[in-house]
Coordinates of C-alpha atoms in Angstrom, one line a residue:
X682 CA -41.5 -38.7 46.6
X683 CA -41.4 -35.9 44.0
X684 CA -37.6 -35.8 44.4
X685 CA -37.3 -39.5 43.8
X686 CA -39.5 -39.3 40.7
X687 CA -37.4 -36.3 39.4
X688 CA -34.2 -38.3 40.0
X689 CA -35.7 -41.2 38.1
X690 CA -36.6 -39.0 35.2
X691 CA -33.1 -37.4 35.2
X692 CA -31.6 -40.8 35.3
X693 CA -33.7 -41.9 32.3
X694 CA -32.6 -38.8 30.3
X695 CA -29.0 -39.3 31.4
X696 CA -29.1 -42.9 30.1
X697 CA -30.6 -41.7 26.8
X698 CA -27.9 -39.1 26.3
X699 CA -25.2 -41.7 27.1
X700 CA -26.7 -44.1 24.6
X701 CA -26.7 -41.4 21.9
X702 CA -23.0 -40.6 22.7
X703 CA -22.1 -44.3 22.4
X704 CA -24.0 -44.6 19.1
X705 CA -22.2 -41.5 17.8
X706 CA -18.9 -42.9 18.8
X707 CA -19.7 -46.2 17.0
X708 CA -20.9 -44.2 13.9
X709 CA -17.7 -42.1 13.9
X710 CA -15.5 -45.3 14.0
X711 CA -17.1 -46.6 10.8
X712 CA -15.0 -46.0 7.7
X713 CA -16.2 -44.0 4.7
X714 CA -16.5 -47.2 2.7
X715 CA -18.8 -48.7 5.4
X716 CA -21.0 -45.6 5.3
X717 CA -21.0 -45.6 1.5
X718 CA -22.2 -49.2 1.5
X719 CA -24.9 -48.4 4.1
X720 CA -26.2 -45.5 2.1
X721 CA -26.3 -47.5 -1.2
X722 CA -28.2 -50.2 0.5
X723 CA -30.7 -47.7 2.0
X724 CA -31.6 -46.0 -1.3
X725 CA -33.8 -48.8 -2.9
X726 CA -36.0 -49.2 0.2
X727 CA -36.3 -45.4 0.7
X728 CA -37.4 -45.0 -2.9
X729 CA -39.9 -47.8 -2.8
X730 CA -41.3 -46.4 0.5
X731 CA -41.5 -42.9 -0.9
X732 CA -43.3 -44.1 -4.0
X733 CA -46.1 -45.7 -2.0
X734 CA -47.3 -42.3 -0.5
X735 CA -50.5 -40.9 -2.0
X736 CA -50.8 -37.7 0.1
X737 CA -48.9 -34.5 -1.0
X738 CA -48.1 -36.1 -4.3
X739 CA -46.4 -33.0 -5.8
X740 CA -44.0 -32.7 -2.9
X741 CA -43.1 -36.4 -2.9
X742 CA -42.4 -36.3 -6.6
X743 CA -39.8 -33.6 -6.0
X744 CA -38.3 -35.6 -3.1
X745 CA -38.1 -38.8 -5.2
X746 CA -36.3 -36.9 -8.1
X747 CA -33.7 -35.7 -5.6
X748 CA -33.1 -39.1 -4.1
X749 CA -32.6 -40.4 -7.7
X750 CA -29.7 -38.0 -8.0
X751 CA -27.8 -39.3 -4.9
X752 CA -26.2 -42.5 -6.4
X753 CA -24.4 -40.7 -9.2
X754 CA -23.3 -38.0 -6.8
X755 CA -21.9 -40.6 -4.4
X756 CA -20.2 -42.5 -7.2
X757 CA -18.3 -39.2 -8.2
X758 CA -17.4 -38.7 -4.5
X759 CA -16.2 -42.2 -3.8
X760 CA -13.9 -42.2 -6.9
X761 CA -11.9 -39.3 -5.5
X762 CA -8.4 -40.5 -4.5
X763 CA -8.7 -38.9 -1.0
X764 CA -12.2 -40.3 -0.4
X765 CA -11.3 -42.7 2.4
X766 CA -8.7 -40.4 4.0
X767 CA -10.9 -37.4 4.6
X768 CA -13.1 -37.0 7.6
X769 CA -15.4 -34.7 5.6
X770 CA -16.5 -37.6 3.3
X771 CA -17.4 -39.7 6.3
X772 CA -19.5 -36.9 7.8
X773 CA -21.1 -36.2 4.5
X774 CA -22.2 -39.8 4.1
X775 CA -23.5 -39.8 7.7
X776 CA -25.6 -36.7 6.9
X777 CA -27.0 -38.4 3.7
X778 CA -27.9 -41.5 5.7
X779 CA -29.6 -39.4 8.4
X780 CA -31.7 -37.6 5.7
X781 CA -32.7 -40.9 4.1
X782 CA -33.9 -42.2 7.4
X783 CA -36.0 -39.1 7.8
X784 CA -37.6 -39.8 4.4
X785 CA -38.7 -43.2 5.6
X786 CA -40.1 -41.7 8.9
X787 CA -42.1 -39.0 7.0
X788 CA -43.3 -41.5 4.3
X789 CA -44.7 -43.8 7.1
X790 CA -46.4 -40.8 8.8
X791 CA -47.9 -39.6 5.5
X792 CA -49.2 -43.0 4.6
X793 CA -50.9 -43.7 7.9
X794 CA -52.5 -40.2 8.1
X795 CA -51.1 -39.9 11.7
X796 CA -49.5 -36.5 11.2
X797 CA -50.3 -33.4 13.1
X798 CA -52.1 -31.1 10.6
X799 CA -51.7 -30.6 6.9
X800 CA -49.7 -27.3 7.1
X801 CA -47.2 -28.8 9.6
X802 CA -46.6 -31.8 7.3
X803 CA -46.2 -29.6 4.2
X804 CA -43.6 -27.6 6.2
X805 CA -41.8 -30.8 7.3
X806 CA -41.7 -32.1 3.7
X807 CA -40.3 -28.7 2.4
X808 CA -37.6 -28.9 5.1
X809 CA -36.8 -32.5 4.1
X810 CA -36.5 -31.3 0.4
X811 CA -34.1 -28.6 1.6
X812 CA -31.9 -31.1 3.4
X813 CA -31.7 -33.3 0.3
X814 CA -30.7 -30.2 -1.7
X815 CA -28.0 -29.4 0.9
X816 CA -26.7 -33.0 0.8
X817 CA -26.5 -32.9 -3.0
X818 CA -24.9 -29.5 -3.0
X819 CA -22.3 -30.4 -0.3
X820 CA -21.4 -33.5 -2.3
X821 CA -20.8 -31.4 -5.4
X822 CA -18.7 -28.9 -3.3
X823 CA -16.5 -31.7 -2.0
X824 CA -15.9 -33.0 -5.5
X825 CA -15.6 -29.7 -7.4
X826 CA -13.7 -27.3 -5.1
X827 CA -10.9 -29.7 -4.3
X828 CA -11.4 -29.5 -0.5
X829 CA -10.7 -33.2 -0.4
X830 CA -7.3 -33.1 -2.0
X831 CA -4.3 -30.9 -2.7
X832 CA -6.3 -28.2 -4.6
X833 CA -6.7 -26.0 -1.5
X834 CA -3.0 -25.9 -0.9
X835 CA -0.8 -23.3 -2.7
X836 CA 1.9 -24.8 -4.8
X837 CA 4.7 -23.6 -2.4
X838 CA 3.4 -25.8 0.5
X839 CA 4.4 -29.3 -0.6
X840 CA 2.1 -32.1 0.5
X841 CA 4.9 -34.0 2.1
X842 CA 5.5 -31.0 4.5
X843 CA 1.8 -30.7 5.4
X844 CA 1.6 -30.5 9.1
X845 CA -1.5 -31.8 11.1
X846 CA -2.1 -28.1 11.8
X847 CA -2.4 -27.2 8.1
X848 CA -4.6 -30.2 7.5
X849 CA -7.0 -29.2 10.2
X850 CA -7.0 -25.6 8.9
X851 CA -7.9 -26.8 5.4
X852 CA -10.7 -28.9 6.9
X853 CA -12.0 -25.9 8.8
X854 CA -12.0 -23.8 5.7
X855 CA -13.9 -26.6 3.9
X856 CA -16.5 -26.6 6.6
X857 CA -17.4 -23.0 5.7
X858 CA -18.7 -24.4 2.4
X859 CA -20.5 -27.6 3.5
X860 CA -22.8 -28.9 6.2
X861 CA -25.5 -27.3 8.3
X862 CA -25.3 -23.9 9.9
X863 CA -24.2 -25.1 13.4
X864 CA -21.2 -26.8 11.9
X865 CA -20.4 -23.7 9.9
X866 CA -20.7 -21.6 13.1
X867 CA -18.2 -23.9 14.9
X868 CA -15.9 -23.6 11.9
X869 CA -16.1 -19.8 12.0
X870 CA -15.3 -19.8 15.7
X871 CA -12.3 -22.0 15.3
X872 CA -11.0 -20.1 12.3
X873 CA -11.2 -16.8 14.2
X874 CA -9.2 -18.4 17.0
X875 CA -6.7 -19.7 14.5
X876 CA -6.4 -16.2 12.9
X877 CA -5.6 -14.7 16.3
X878 CA -3.0 -17.3 17.0
X879 CA -1.2 -17.4 13.6
X880 CA -2.7 -15.2 10.9
X881 CA 0.3 -15.8 8.6
X882 CA -0.3 -19.5 8.5
X883 CA -4.1 -19.2 7.8
X884 CA -4.0 -16.5 5.1
X885 CA -2.2 -18.5 2.3
X886 CA -4.6 -21.4 2.7
X887 CA -7.7 -19.2 2.0
X888 CA -9.0 -19.7 -1.6
X889 CA -11.7 -18.0 -3.5
X890 CA -14.3 -20.7 -2.7
X891 CA -13.8 -20.0 1.0
X892 CA -14.2 -16.3 0.5
X893 CA -17.5 -16.9 -1.4
X894 CA -18.8 -19.2 1.4
X895 CA -17.9 -16.5 4.0
X896 CA -19.7 -13.8 2.0
X897 CA -22.8 -16.0 1.8
X898 CA -22.7 -16.4 5.6
X899 CA -23.1 -12.6 6.0
X900 CA -26.8 -13.1 5.1
X901 CA -27.3 -16.2 7.3
X902 CA -30.5 -16.2 9.4
X903 CA -28.4 -16.7 12.6
X904 CA -27.2 -13.5 14.2
X905 CA -24.2 -15.4 15.8
X906 CA -23.1 -16.6 12.4
X907 CA -23.4 -13.2 10.8
X908 CA -21.3 -11.6 13.6
X909 CA -18.5 -14.2 13.3
X910 CA -18.6 -14.1 9.5
X911 CA -18.3 -10.3 9.4
X912 CA -15.5 -10.4 11.9
X913 CA -13.6 -12.9 9.7
X914 CA -14.2 -10.7 6.7
X915 CA -12.9 -7.7 8.6
X916 CA -9.7 -9.6 9.2
X917 CA -9.4 -10.5 5.5
X918 CA -10.1 -6.9 4.4
X919 CA -7.6 -5.5 6.8
X920 CA -4.9 -8.0 5.6
X921 CA -5.5 -6.8 2.0
X922 CA -4.9 -10.5 1.0
X923 CA -8.0 -11.1 -1.0
X924 CA -9.8 -7.8 -1.8
X925 CA -10.5 -8.7 -5.4
X926 CA -12.2 -12.0 -4.4
X927 CA -14.2 -10.2 -1.7
X928 CA -15.5 -7.6 -4.2
X929 CA -16.2 -10.1 -7.0
X930 CA -18.1 -12.4 -4.6
X931 CA -20.4 -9.5 -3.8
X932 CA -19.3 -8.6 -0.2
X933 CA -20.3 -4.9 -0.4
X934 CA -24.1 -5.1 -0.4
X935 CA -24.4 -7.3 2.7
X936 CA -21.7 -5.2 4.5
X937 CA -23.8 -2.1 3.9
X938 CA -27.0 -3.9 5.1
X939 CA -25.1 -4.9 8.3
X940 CA -24.0 -1.3 9.0
X941 CA -27.7 -0.4 8.6
X942 CA -29.3 -3.0 10.8
X943 CA -26.6 -5.2 12.6
X944 CA -25.8 -5.2 16.3
X945 CA -23.4 -2.6 17.6
X946 CA -20.5 -5.0 17.3
X947 CA -21.5 -6.2 13.8
X948 CA -21.8 -2.5 12.6
X949 CA -18.3 -1.8 13.9
X950 CA -16.7 -4.8 12.1
X951 CA -18.6 -4.1 8.9
X952 CA -17.5 -0.5 9.0
X953 CA -13.9 -1.4 9.4
X954 CA -14.2 -3.8 6.4
X955 CA -15.9 -1.1 4.3
X956 CA -13.3 1.5 5.3
X957 CA -10.5 -0.8 4.1
X958 CA -12.3 -1.7 0.9
X959 CA -13.4 1.9 0.1
X960 CA -9.7 2.8 -0.6
X961 CA -10.1 2.3 -4.3
X962 CA -12.3 4.7 -6.4
X963 CA -14.2 1.8 -8.0
X964 CA -15.2 0.3 -4.6
X965 CA -16.1 3.7 -3.2
X966 CA -18.5 4.2 -6.1
X967 CA -20.0 0.7 -5.6
X968 CA -20.5 1.4 -1.8
X969 CA -22.3 4.6 -2.7
X970 CA -24.3 2.8 -5.4
X971 CA -25.5 0.2 -2.8
X972 CA -26.8 3.0 -0.6
X973 CA -23.8 2.9 1.8
X974 CA -23.5 6.7 2.4
X975 CA -26.6 7.1 4.7
X976 CA -25.8 4.2 7.1
X977 CA -22.1 5.4 7.3
X978 CA -23.3 8.9 8.2
X979 CA -25.7 7.5 10.8
X980 CA -22.9 5.5 12.3
X981 CA -20.8 8.7 12.6
X982 CA -23.6 10.1 14.7
X983 CA -24.4 7.1 16.9
X984 CA -21.5 4.7 16.9
X985 CA -18.8 4.2 19.5
X986 CA -15.3 5.6 19.0
X987 CA -14.0 2.7 16.7
X988 CA -17.2 2.6 14.6
X989 CA -17.2 6.4 14.3
X990 CA -13.5 6.5 13.2
X991 CA -14.0 3.6 10.7
X992 CA -17.2 5.1 9.1
X993 CA -15.5 8.6 9.1
X994 CA -12.5 7.1 7.2
X995 CA -14.8 5.3 4.7
X996 CA -16.7 8.6 4.1
X997 CA -13.4 10.4 3.6
X998 CA -12.5 7.8 1.0
X999 CA -15.9 8.2 -0.8
X1000 CA -15.4 12.1 -0.7
X1001 CA -12.1 11.6 -2.7
X1002 CA -14.2 10.6 -5.7
X1003 CA -15.2 13.9 -7.3
X1004 CA -18.6 12.8 -8.7
X1005 CA -19.8 11.5 -5.3
X1006 CA -19.3 14.8 -3.5
X1007 CA -22.6 16.3 -4.5
X1008 CA -24.4 13.1 -3.3
X1009 CA -22.5 13.3 0.1
X1010 CA -23.7 16.9 0.4
X1011 CA -27.3 15.9 -0.3
X1012 CA -27.1 13.1 2.4
X1013 CA -26.1 15.6 5.1
X1014 CA -22.3 15.1 5.1
X1015 CA -21.5 18.7 5.8
X1016 CA -23.2 18.9 9.1
X1017 CA -21.8 15.6 10.3
X1018 CA -18.2 16.5 9.1
X1019 CA -18.3 19.8 11.1
X1020 CA -19.7 18.1 14.2
X1021 CA -17.1 15.4 14.1
X1022 CA -14.3 18.0 13.4
X1023 CA -15.4 19.7 16.6
X1024 CA -16.2 16.7 18.8
X1025 CA -14.9 13.5 17.2
X1026 CA -14.2 10.9 20.0
X1027 CA -10.8 9.9 18.4
X1028 CA -8.3 12.3 16.9
X1029 CA -8.4 10.0 13.8
X1030 CA -12.1 10.8 13.2
X1031 CA -11.4 14.5 13.3
X1032 CA -8.5 14.1 10.8
X1033 CA -10.7 12.1 8.4
X1034 CA -13.4 14.9 8.6
X1035 CA -10.8 17.6 7.9
X1036 CA -9.8 15.7 4.8
X1037 CA -13.5 15.2 3.9
X1038 CA -14.1 18.9 4.1
X1039 CA -11.0 19.5 2.0
X1040 CA -12.6 17.3 -0.7
X1041 CA -16.0 18.9 -0.4
X1042 CA -14.7 22.4 -0.6
X1043 CA -13.1 21.5 -3.9
X1044 CA -16.4 20.3 -5.3
X1045 CA -18.8 23.3 -5.9
X1046 CA -19.7 26.8 -4.8
X1047 CA -23.0 25.4 -3.4
X1048 CA -21.1 23.0 -1.1
X1049 CA -18.6 25.7 0.0
X1050 CA -21.6 28.0 0.9
X1051 CA -23.2 25.1 2.8
X1052 CA -19.9 24.6 4.8
X1053 CA -19.8 28.4 5.6
X1054 CA -23.4 28.6 6.6
X1055 CA -23.2 25.5 8.8
X1056 CA -20.3 27.1 10.8
X1057 CA -17.5 25.2 9.2
X1058 CA -15.0 28.1 9.0
X1059 CA -14.6 28.7 12.8
X1060 CA -14.4 24.9 13.3
X1061 CA -11.6 24.6 10.7
X1062 CA -9.7 27.6 12.2
X1063 CA -10.0 26.1 15.7
X1064 CA -8.7 22.8 14.4
X1065 CA -5.5 24.6 13.2
X1066 CA -4.5 25.7 16.7
X1067 CA -2.9 22.3 17.5
X1068 CA 0.9 21.9 17.8
X1069 CA 1.4 20.4 14.3
X1070 CA -1.3 21.6 11.8
X1071 CA -1.9 19.3 8.9
X1072 CA -2.6 20.0 5.3
X1073 CA -6.3 19.1 4.8
X1074 CA -7.8 21.7 7.2
X1075 CA -5.6 24.5 5.7
X1076 CA -6.5 23.5 2.1
X1077 CA -10.2 23.5 3.0
X1078 CA -9.8 27.0 4.4
X1079 CA -7.9 28.1 1.3
X1080 CA -10.7 26.8 -0.9
X1081 CA -13.2 28.8 1.3
X1082 CA -11.4 32.1 1.2
X1083 CA -13.3 33.6 -1.8
X1084 CA -16.6 32.5 -0.2
X1085 CA -16.1 34.7 2.9
X1086 CA -15.5 38.5 3.0
X1087 CA -12.1 39.7 4.2
X1088 CA -13.5 41.6 7.2
X1089 CA -14.9 38.3 8.5
X1090 CA -11.6 36.5 7.9
X1091 CA -9.8 39.3 9.9
X1092 CA -12.4 39.0 12.7
X1093 CA -11.8 35.2 12.8
X1094 CA -8.0 35.7 13.1
X1095 CA -7.2 34.0 9.8
X1096 CA -3.8 35.7 9.4
X1097 CA -2.3 34.8 12.9
X1098 CA -3.5 31.2 12.3
X1099 CA -1.8 31.0 8.8
X1100 CA 1.4 32.5 10.4
X1101 CA 1.3 29.7 13.0
X1102 CA 0.9 27.1 10.2
X1103 CA 3.8 28.7 8.1
X1104 CA 6.0 28.3 11.2
X1105 CA 5.1 24.9 12.6
X1106 CA 2.8 23.1 10.2
X1107 CA 3.7 20.0 8.1
X1108 CA 5.3 20.7 4.7
X1109 CA 1.9 20.2 2.9
X1110 CA 0.2 22.5 5.4
X1111 CA 2.9 25.2 4.9
X1112 CA 2.4 25.0 1.2
X1113 CA -1.4 25.3 1.6
X1114 CA -1.0 28.3 4.0
X1115 CA 1.2 30.2 1.5
X1116 CA -1.3 29.4 -1.2
X1117 CA -4.1 30.6 1.1
X1118 CA -2.3 33.9 1.7
X1119 CA -2.1 34.4 -2.1
X1120 CA -5.9 34.0 -2.3
X1121 CA -6.5 36.3 0.6
X1122 CA -4.1 39.1 -0.5
X1123 CA -6.0 40.0 -3.7
X1124 CA -6.5 43.7 -3.1
X1125 CA -4.2 46.6 -1.8
X1126 CA -6.1 46.6 1.5
X1127 CA -5.7 42.8 2.1
X1128 CA -2.1 42.9 1.1
X1129 CA -1.5 45.7 3.6
X1130 CA -3.2 43.5 6.3
X1131 CA -0.8 40.6 5.4
X1132 CA 2.2 43.0 5.7
X1133 CA 1.0 44.1 9.2
X1134 CA 0.5 40.5 10.3
X1135 CA 4.2 39.8 10.5
X1136 CA 4.2 36.7 8.2
X1137 CA 6.3 38.1 5.4
X1138 CA 9.6 37.1 7.0
X1139 CA 8.2 33.6 7.5
X1140 CA 7.3 33.4 3.8
X1141 CA 10.9 34.5 2.8
X1142 CA 12.2 31.6 5.0
X1143 CA 9.9 29.2 3.2
X1144 CA 11.7 29.9 -0.1
X1145 CA 14.5 27.7 1.4
X1146 CA 12.1 24.8 2.1
X1147 CA 13.0 21.2 1.2
X1148 CA 9.7 20.9 -0.6
X1149 CA 9.4 22.2 -4.2
X1150 CA 5.7 22.8 -3.6
X1151 CA 6.4 25.0 -0.6
X1152 CA 9.1 27.0 -2.5
X1153 CA 6.7 27.6 -5.4
X1154 CA 3.8 28.7 -3.1
X1155 CA 6.1 31.0 -1.2
X1156 CA 7.5 32.5 -4.4
X1157 CA 4.0 33.0 -5.7
X1158 CA 2.9 34.7 -2.5
X1159 CA 5.9 37.1 -2.7
X1160 CA 5.3 37.9 -6.4
X1161 CA 1.7 38.9 -5.4
X1162 CA 2.7 40.8 -2.2
X1163 CA 5.7 42.8 -3.6
X1164 CA 3.4 45.3 -5.3
X1165 CA 2.4 46.7 -1.9
X1166 CA 4.8 49.5 -0.8
X1167 CA 5.4 48.6 2.8
X1168 CA 5.9 44.9 2.0
X1169 CA 8.3 45.8 -0.8
X1170 CA 10.4 47.9 1.6
X1171 CA 10.4 45.1 4.1
X1172 CA 11.5 42.6 1.5
X1173 CA 14.3 44.9 0.3
X1174 CA 15.6 45.2 3.9
X1175 CA 15.6 41.5 4.4
X1176 CA 18.6 40.5 2.3
X1177 CA 17.5 36.9 2.3
X1178 CA 14.6 37.7 0.0
X1179 CA 16.8 38.5 -3.0
X1180 CA 19.3 35.7 -2.4
X1181 CA 16.5 33.1 -2.0
X1182 CA 14.6 34.2 -5.1
X1183 CA 17.8 34.2 -7.2
X1184 CA 18.4 30.6 -6.1
X1185 CA 14.9 29.8 -7.5
X1186 CA 15.8 31.0 -11.0
X1187 CA 17.4 27.6 -11.7
X1188 CA 16.3 26.4 -15.1
X1189 CA 15.9 22.8 -13.9
X1190 CA 12.4 21.5 -15.0
X1191 CA 11.8 20.2 -11.4
X1192 CA 11.9 23.8 -10.2
X1193 CA 8.4 25.1 -10.7
X1194 CA 9.0 28.3 -8.7
X1195 CA 11.1 30.0 -11.4
X1196 CA 8.4 32.1 -13.1
X1197 CA 7.2 33.4 -9.6
X1198 CA 10.9 34.1 -8.6
X1199 CA 11.2 36.2 -11.8
X1200 CA 8.1 38.2 -10.9
X1201 CA 9.2 38.7 -7.3
X1202 CA 12.7 39.9 -8.4
X1203 CA 11.1 42.3 -11.0
X1204 CA 9.1 43.8 -8.2
X1205 CA 12.1 44.2 -6.0
X1206 CA 14.3 45.6 -8.8
X1207 CA 12.1 48.7 -9.4
X1208 CA 13.8 51.8 -8.0
X1209 CA 16.4 49.9 -6.0
X1210 CA 20.0 49.8 -7.4
X1211 CA 21.1 47.9 -4.2
X1212 CA 18.7 45.1 -4.9
X1213 CA 19.7 44.9 -8.6
X1214 CA 23.4 44.8 -7.6
X1215 CA 22.7 41.9 -5.2
X1216 CA 20.9 40.0 -7.9
X1217 CA 23.8 40.4 -10.3
X1218 CA 26.4 39.4 -7.6
X1219 CA 24.5 36.2 -6.9
X1220 CA 24.6 35.2 -10.6
X1221 CA 21.0 36.2 -11.7
X1222 CA 22.2 37.2 -15.2
X1223 CA 23.4 33.6 -16.0
X1224 CA 20.2 32.1 -14.8
X1225 CA 18.0 34.7 -16.7
X1226 CA 19.8 34.1 -20.0
X1227 CA 18.7 30.5 -19.9
X1228 CA 15.1 31.4 -18.7
X1229 CA 14.9 34.0 -21.5
X1230 CA 15.7 31.3 -24.1
X1231 CA 13.0 29.2 -22.4
X1232 CA 10.6 32.1 -22.9
X1233 CA 9.8 32.3 -19.1
X1234 CA 7.5 35.4 -18.7
X1235 CA 9.4 38.4 -17.4
X1236 CA 12.9 36.9 -17.8
X1237 CA 13.7 39.2 -20.8
X1238 CA 12.6 42.3 -18.9
X1239 CA 14.5 41.5 -15.8
X1240 CA 17.6 40.5 -17.7
X1241 CA 17.5 43.8 -19.6
X1242 CA 17.1 45.8 -16.4
X1243 CA 20.1 44.0 -14.7
X1244 CA 22.4 44.3 -17.8
X1245 CA 21.5 48.0 -18.2
X1246 CA 22.3 48.6 -14.5
X1247 CA 25.5 46.6 -14.8
X1248 CA 26.5 48.7 -17.8
X1249 CA 25.7 51.9 -16.0
X1250 CA 27.7 50.9 -12.9
X1251 CA 30.6 50.0 -15.2
X1252 CA 30.7 53.5 -16.8
X1253 CA 30.1 55.1 -13.3
X1254 CA 33.2 53.3 -11.9
X1255 CA 35.4 54.0 -15.0
X1256 CA 34.6 57.7 -15.5

C-alpha cells in the first residue's frame, strides 16, 4: 500500500514538473513584444493592489516608488534597435513579469493578515524590494553598456562576419552583468569552458563592464561563484589582456581577502592572479597597502606547491620595491624566505626566495643581521652548490660579506663556492662572485686566502667575458688583489693577465672596466720590466694617451712609467 501511495505522490510531482516545463517552453516562445505588452498591462493592476495594503506602510511605499520607475525603463529598452532580436530582452521582461506577480501575491497576503509572522513578512518584502532593484538595474545595464548591440564588439570584428559562436560569447559576457546569481554562475561556468577551448576568440570580446562585473562576483555570497570568478580573473591576469581594467575596477582587495579566507583552490587561483598583477611597483604597493603581505607569507607556509610558488613570486615582486622591504622584514619574511630556500616544494619557489633575499640584503643592516642570525648564510651557500648557480643568491651573499667575519666565511667554505660560481655560474652570477671576492679581500690576510684558493686564474679568464659587467668586476678584483705579493707574482707569470688588461684600456664609453684595468696594470708594472715590455708590445701606450686626455685616474702615471721604460730600453739597445 505504502509503495502505491509513494508512486502516486511521485506521479503527482512528475506531472507538476512536466507542466512547469511546458509552461516554460510556452513562455520562451513568446516574443519580446508580447512580453512587453504583458508587463505593461500588469503594471496598473499591480499598483492599485499595492496601494490598498495598510500593513507595513513604509515598505510598501518604497515598493510602489520602484514599480513607478518600470514603465520609463521599459520604454528605453524597447526603443533599442536590437530589442526584438536579443534573447536577453526576452528574459529580462519575463523576470520583471515574475516580480510583478510576486507583488500581487504579497499584497494579497498582507491585506488578509494570513502571513506567517511579522518578521518573516518584513524579510519577504525586503527581498521583493531587492528583486525590483535588480530588475531596474539590469534594464539599465542592458541599455547603457551596449550588450544588446554592436558596442561589445571591437571595431575589427565586422557585424556581418559575426558567427553564432561570437554572438553566444557576447551573450555569456552580458550575463555576468545581469540576472540573478544562478544565471551568473552558469555564465561563469560556460565562459571558463569557452576560455579553455579558444581563449584567443574570447579575449577580444571582453570589455571593461564585463571585468567590473567579474570583480563584483569575487565578493558574491556563493562560494561556487567566488571560485569560478577568481578562476576567470586568474586567466585574465595571466593573459595580461586587461590589467589596467582589473586594477581600476578594484580587483586587489577582494583577491587579498580570498587568499586570507578562501578554499585551498580559491587561494591558489587568487595567488596566481596577485603574482601576475604584482609585477608593477604601483600594484605591489597597493597589495601591501591592502594587507596582502601576511596572507601571502601564510600561504608560503601552508599552501600546496602551486600556491607556494605563486605567493613566493608575489612576495619577490613586493620585495623589489625598496620602501616595502622593512615591512616584509617586520611581517616575518626572513624566516619564511630561508625555510623556502631550503625546502621549497618547487625549484621556482626557491629561486623566488633567493631573489627575495637578494632584495632584502640590499635594504638595511638590520635586515642583513636578521638574515645572518636566522641562518641565511649556510642556506644561501648550500643553494650555490647546484650545477648552474644563478645571480640572486650570489648577490645576497655579496651583500652579507661585511656582516660576517672572515674566519666564519672561511669555515663555511665561501671561497671554493665562489670559485665554482666563477667557473660555471650564469654571467650575472659570475659578475656577482667577482664583486663578492672584492668585498671579501679587503685586508692583506683575506687577499692571501684568495690567492691560496686558486681562483685568481679563473678571474683572469673572466677578463675575456662577453659581459661588460663581468669584465669590469674581474678587473676590479685584480686591481684590489695585485697588491698582495704572491698574487702579483702569479699574475705576472700568467701572461694572459697583462694582455687581457691591456685590451680593457679601450677608451670606448661602453667599456666601464678601463679605470680598473689601469690600476691592475700599474700594480703589475712595479719592479717588472718584462710586464712593462709586454704592455708596450700590446699597444698600451696608444690606449693610455687617450685615457690620459680623458683624465682616467692612474693613466698619466702608467703612461709615464711605460714611456720611461721604452726610452731606457731604446738607449740600452743603442749603446
